[in-house]
Amino acid sequence: MRNVVRVLTGIAVPLLTAAVITAGSPGFGSYKVKDGDTLSHIAGRYGTTVQNLVALNNLPGNGNAIYAGEVLKVPGSQGAATAHPSKRSQLGRVTYVVKPGDTVSKIAKRFKCSQANLLAANGLRAGDHIYAGKPLQIPVKIRPKAKAPVKKKNNTFAGRTYPDHIVARADRNRAILKSRKLPTRAQMRTLIVSTATRHGVDPELALAISWQESGWKQRVVSPANAIGAMQVIPSTGQFASSIVGRKLDLLRPQDNVTAGVVLLDRLTSAARLDIAVAAYYQGLGGVTRNGMYPDTKAYVKNVLRIEAQLERGWDPLR
């Protein structure tokens, strides 16, 4: 048996299920009736009247009954009719209780909707009276939900901001190191001492630099893509590779320490100790041109303090 939906003039039963609209004849669309539909709601959805729908579809009994599954012709261009009505109209409903002195035109103006849509949504005709206390369904535009803000990458390190492509490479390197089994900090300390000794660099200075940079941890990667225990950037890694005569992989603990120690060897050979330490952080060219930045001065002070403590036997891992 067909599921009949009774339609009573002037009564709007809440629409229970959104309907799908399909292409119909030119200038019209087709609407498939769903359970809970009323002609007044359908008319309001498409900006027409119950009487127009009755006439357009030759409904029997002046449209007193429609049934679920029945396809009705509705106004609208063929192009517009292919879209889902909720997307096409972007309308919703709010209930408003009529107050003394209200008129259809005043209510329509207050809610910024057309009088025709307001009448159709409630099965009313032009000239019909409304009374205080009568609930009306008001078609209103639905404001799209604001999109959640996209969380920006942390591109800032030591007060400087780095391009997205640099930060993206740093993220990749960090992910690679996270998946690897790496030496403990105690093992990294031993590796730094042996590598520094082999290259003629003061072991306590190399340890102090690495402790300040990473705490002797190989997994550390900064947004500037400074990698590993010695916090070496790829361009410095290439420079160190040219010195040792082979390509250094900064993700490997031994190669990372080698790159940092080789750089430190060149810097201490070219400048006095405080300038060499500053150059490890800021770059020798930057220190020569601009002097030490305030954060560079703090860096140098910390490194030299750590070096002195290490020379006195301090062990930060105890």
XYZ file of C-alpha atoms in Angstrom:
318
model
C 0.000 0.000 0.000
C 1.260 3.469 -0.809
C 2.288 5.589 2.126
C -0.094 8.569 1.919
C 0.932 11.923 3.320
C -2.045 14.085 4.223
C -1.767 17.746 3.311
C -3.826 20.235 5.249
C -3.938 23.815 3.973
C -2.235 26.195 6.374
C -0.549 23.463 8.467
C 3.111 22.736 7.971
C 4.269 19.360 9.310
C 8.031 19.328 9.941
C 10.036 17.944 7.046
C 11.571 14.690 8.221
C 13.862 13.702 5.392
C 15.789 15.745 2.869
C 14.814 14.929 -0.716
C 16.844 14.524 -3.852
C 16.031 16.615 -6.860
C 16.565 15.393 -10.388
C 16.496 17.000 -13.798
C 13.039 17.435 -15.291
C 11.644 19.311 -18.246
C 13.230 22.652 -19.212
C 12.449 25.257 -16.557
C 11.412 22.658 -14.008
C 12.899 20.113 -11.693
C 11.591 16.861 -10.287
C 11.122 16.236 -6.581
C 10.584 12.786 -5.046
C 8.248 12.999 -2.055
C 9.594 11.625 1.225
C 7.868 10.538 4.412
C 6.755 13.593 6.380
C 6.697 15.951 3.397
C 3.903 18.479 3.004
C 3.039 20.539 -0.053
C 3.517 23.700 1.985
C 7.091 22.741 2.873
C 7.868 21.694 -0.680
C 6.417 24.967 -1.955
C 8.480 26.958 0.539
C 11.632 25.094 -0.410
C 11.251 26.033 -4.075
C 9.841 29.540 -3.623
C 6.360 28.785 -4.911
C 2.858 28.188 -3.507
C 0.755 25.134 -2.736
C -1.725 26.240 -5.387
C 1.025 26.410 -8.025
C 2.204 22.907 -7.166
C -1.362 21.580 -7.362
C -1.841 23.147 -10.779
C 1.600 22.185 -12.062
C 1.131 18.524 -11.144
C -2.652 18.207 -11.732
C -3.008 16.856 -8.229
C -6.404 15.305 -7.442
C -8.652 16.723 -4.780
C -6.888 20.100 -4.848
C -3.769 18.398 -3.540
C -5.338 17.021 -0.368
C -3.022 14.007 -0.483
C 0.422 13.171 -1.820
C 2.281 9.935 -1.243
C 5.849 9.001 -0.437
C 7.708 8.106 -3.615
C 5.554 10.287 -5.848
C 7.549 12.527 -8.199
C 6.372 16.115 -8.390
C 7.302 18.767 -10.894
C 8.702 21.860 -9.160
C 9.744 25.272 -10.461
C 13.391 25.881 -11.234
C 15.767 25.835 -14.174
C 17.065 22.497 -15.374
C 20.608 23.419 -14.337
C 19.562 24.460 -10.853
C 17.350 21.416 -10.479
C 20.266 19.029 -10.690
C 21.638 20.189 -7.366
C 20.567 19.045 -3.939
C 17.968 21.601 -2.798
C 19.684 22.240 0.509
C 22.864 23.141 -1.361
C 20.993 25.203 -3.931
C 18.923 27.288 -1.553
C 21.001 27.038 1.633
C 17.806 27.673 3.613
C 16.820 26.465 7.039
C 13.831 27.005 9.302
C 13.279 28.770 12.593
C 10.005 28.908 14.494
C 8.633 32.355 15.337
C 5.557 33.053 17.479
C 3.561 35.980 16.148
C 3.371 38.981 18.477
C 0.696 41.714 18.625
C 1.154 44.183 15.789
C 3.106 41.765 13.587
C 2.361 41.533 9.896
C 3.733 39.181 7.255
C 5.722 42.019 5.710
C 7.218 43.060 9.062
C 8.198 39.506 9.928
C 9.688 38.928 6.474
C 11.709 42.140 6.772
C 12.890 41.258 10.291
C 14.214 37.881 9.162
C 15.388 39.125 5.742
C 13.324 36.674 3.757
C 10.799 37.257 0.977
C 7.116 37.465 1.795
C 6.434 34.825 -0.874
C 8.761 32.322 0.803
C 7.323 33.116 4.224
C 3.768 32.547 2.988
C 4.687 29.364 1.136
C 6.546 27.939 4.133
C 3.358 28.232 6.178
C 0.773 27.360 3.537
C -0.592 30.888 3.589
C -1.888 33.046 0.750
C -1.449 36.773 0.234
C -4.091 38.513 2.289
C -4.422 35.732 4.880
C -4.515 37.046 8.437
C -2.067 36.034 11.123
C -2.747 36.370 14.815
C -0.742 36.799 18.012
C 0.437 33.466 19.361
C 0.459 31.723 15.971
C 3.727 29.851 15.348
C 5.257 30.481 11.938
C 8.040 28.654 10.166
C 10.551 31.258 8.942
C 12.869 30.342 6.062
C 16.318 31.704 6.883
C 19.691 31.457 5.234
C 22.052 28.977 6.850
C 25.431 30.413 7.605
C 28.149 27.948 6.637
C 30.167 26.705 9.582
C 33.456 28.446 9.950
C 36.323 26.202 9.005
C 38.668 25.312 11.787
C 41.865 27.301 11.417
C 44.657 25.340 9.868
C 47.423 24.843 12.343
C 50.532 26.464 11.000
C 53.866 24.773 11.137
C 56.294 25.899 13.807
C 58.662 27.705 11.457
C 60.401 29.776 14.120
C 63.593 28.805 15.885
C 65.862 31.017 18.018
C 63.842 34.067 16.999
C 64.199 33.393 13.261
C 61.545 32.172 10.828
C 62.385 29.602 8.155
C 60.656 28.835 4.821
C 58.082 26.052 4.657
C 60.261 23.861 2.426
C 63.082 23.946 4.999
C 60.701 23.070 7.823
C 59.186 20.276 5.705
C 62.637 18.726 5.214
C 63.271 19.041 8.938
C 59.985 17.245 9.627
C 60.989 14.406 7.302
C 64.407 14.042 8.954
C 62.820 14.102 12.393
C 60.427 11.328 11.355
C 63.306 9.222 10.007
C 65.296 9.566 13.225
C 62.230 8.781 15.313
C 61.950 5.401 13.605
C 65.606 4.452 14.121
C 67.400 2.812 16.986
C 70.023 5.346 18.059
C 72.805 5.522 20.659
C 72.052 6.646 24.190
C 73.351 10.003 25.383
C 76.162 8.249 27.231
C 77.123 6.448 24.031
C 76.976 9.718 22.083
C 79.312 11.289 24.659
C 81.863 8.533 24.076
C 81.504 8.937 20.304
C 82.066 12.706 20.489
C 85.181 12.310 22.657
C 86.763 9.696 20.375
C 85.955 11.651 17.188
C 87.243 14.946 18.610
C 90.463 13.285 19.769
C 90.986 11.740 16.333
C 90.647 15.147 14.627
C 92.753 17.074 17.161
C 89.828 19.012 18.673
C 89.465 19.648 22.405
C 86.993 16.915 23.540
C 85.485 19.107 26.273
C 84.798 21.874 23.733
C 83.105 19.437 21.351
C 81.093 17.996 24.239
C 80.132 21.491 25.419
C 78.959 22.482 21.918
C 76.921 19.298 21.569
C 75.420 19.577 25.057
C 74.350 23.160 24.374
C 72.958 22.221 20.944
C 71.134 18.960 21.677
C 71.974 17.546 25.101
C 73.969 14.801 23.270
C 70.796 13.531 21.586
C 70.874 12.381 17.957
C 67.090 12.586 17.456
C 66.965 16.383 17.695
C 66.103 18.283 14.482
C 65.364 22.008 14.597
C 62.927 23.880 12.277
C 66.071 25.201 10.537
C 66.856 21.541 9.681
C 69.866 21.436 11.968
C 70.294 17.727 12.512
C 71.419 15.467 15.314
C 73.725 15.698 18.284
C 75.940 18.365 16.701
C 72.982 20.206 15.078
C 74.573 20.397 11.628
C 72.622 21.860 8.689
C 72.888 20.110 5.284
C 75.065 22.805 3.663
C 77.581 22.489 6.507
C 77.409 18.727 6.085
C 78.425 19.135 2.435
C 81.336 21.364 3.482
C 82.512 18.790 6.024
C 82.120 16.020 3.420
C 84.533 17.845 1.121
C 87.092 17.988 3.924
C 86.943 14.306 4.932
C 86.726 13.130 1.328
C 83.432 11.225 1.541
C 79.735 12.017 1.727
C 78.571 12.353 5.305
C 75.038 11.291 6.233
C 73.977 13.649 9.015
C 71.292 11.201 10.124
C 73.985 8.677 11.090
C 75.460 9.385 14.546
C 79.126 8.903 13.550
C 78.819 11.080 10.429
C 76.905 13.746 12.337
C 79.592 13.986 15.015
C 82.317 13.961 12.368
C 80.712 16.899 10.536
C 80.412 18.944 13.734
C 83.934 18.171 14.905
C 85.486 18.948 11.485
C 83.665 22.293 11.408
C 84.834 23.067 14.931
C 88.407 22.207 13.937
C 88.334 24.679 11.043
C 86.749 27.429 13.140
C 89.193 27.148 16.062
C 92.068 27.193 13.552
C 90.742 30.399 11.975
C 89.704 32.461 15.016
C 90.120 32.796 18.756
C 87.958 30.547 20.926
C 84.992 32.849 21.612
C 84.732 33.847 17.936
C 84.979 30.191 16.875
C 82.157 29.211 19.225
C 80.058 32.156 18.014
C 80.733 31.131 14.399
C 79.515 27.587 15.067
C 76.148 29.121 15.996
C 75.933 32.206 13.761
C 78.367 31.446 10.952
C 81.832 32.926 10.655
C 80.808 35.293 7.868
C 77.859 36.546 9.905
C 80.001 37.170 12.969
C 82.653 38.948 10.864
C 80.101 41.198 9.143
C 77.626 41.859 11.946
C 79.364 40.964 15.170
C 77.651 38.698 17.681
C 73.892 38.928 17.978
C 72.530 39.042 21.548
C 71.459 35.375 21.366
C 74.919 34.488 20.006
C 76.593 36.146 22.979
C 74.404 34.128 25.346
C 75.261 30.967 23.390
C 79.014 31.598 23.659
C 78.746 32.293 27.388
C 76.834 29.032 27.975
C 79.199 26.894 25.885
C 82.329 28.220 27.603
C 80.716 27.744 31.036
C 79.772 24.137 30.157
C 83.301 23.479 28.856
C 84.802 24.726 32.120
C 82.465 22.543 34.171
C 83.308 19.475 32.071
C 87.013 20.112 32.566
C 86.399 20.104 36.342
C 84.767 16.675 36.073
C 81.082 17.621 35.804
C 78.898 14.872 34.363
C 75.428 16.135 33.351
C 74.132 12.552 32.977
C 74.550 11.721 36.681
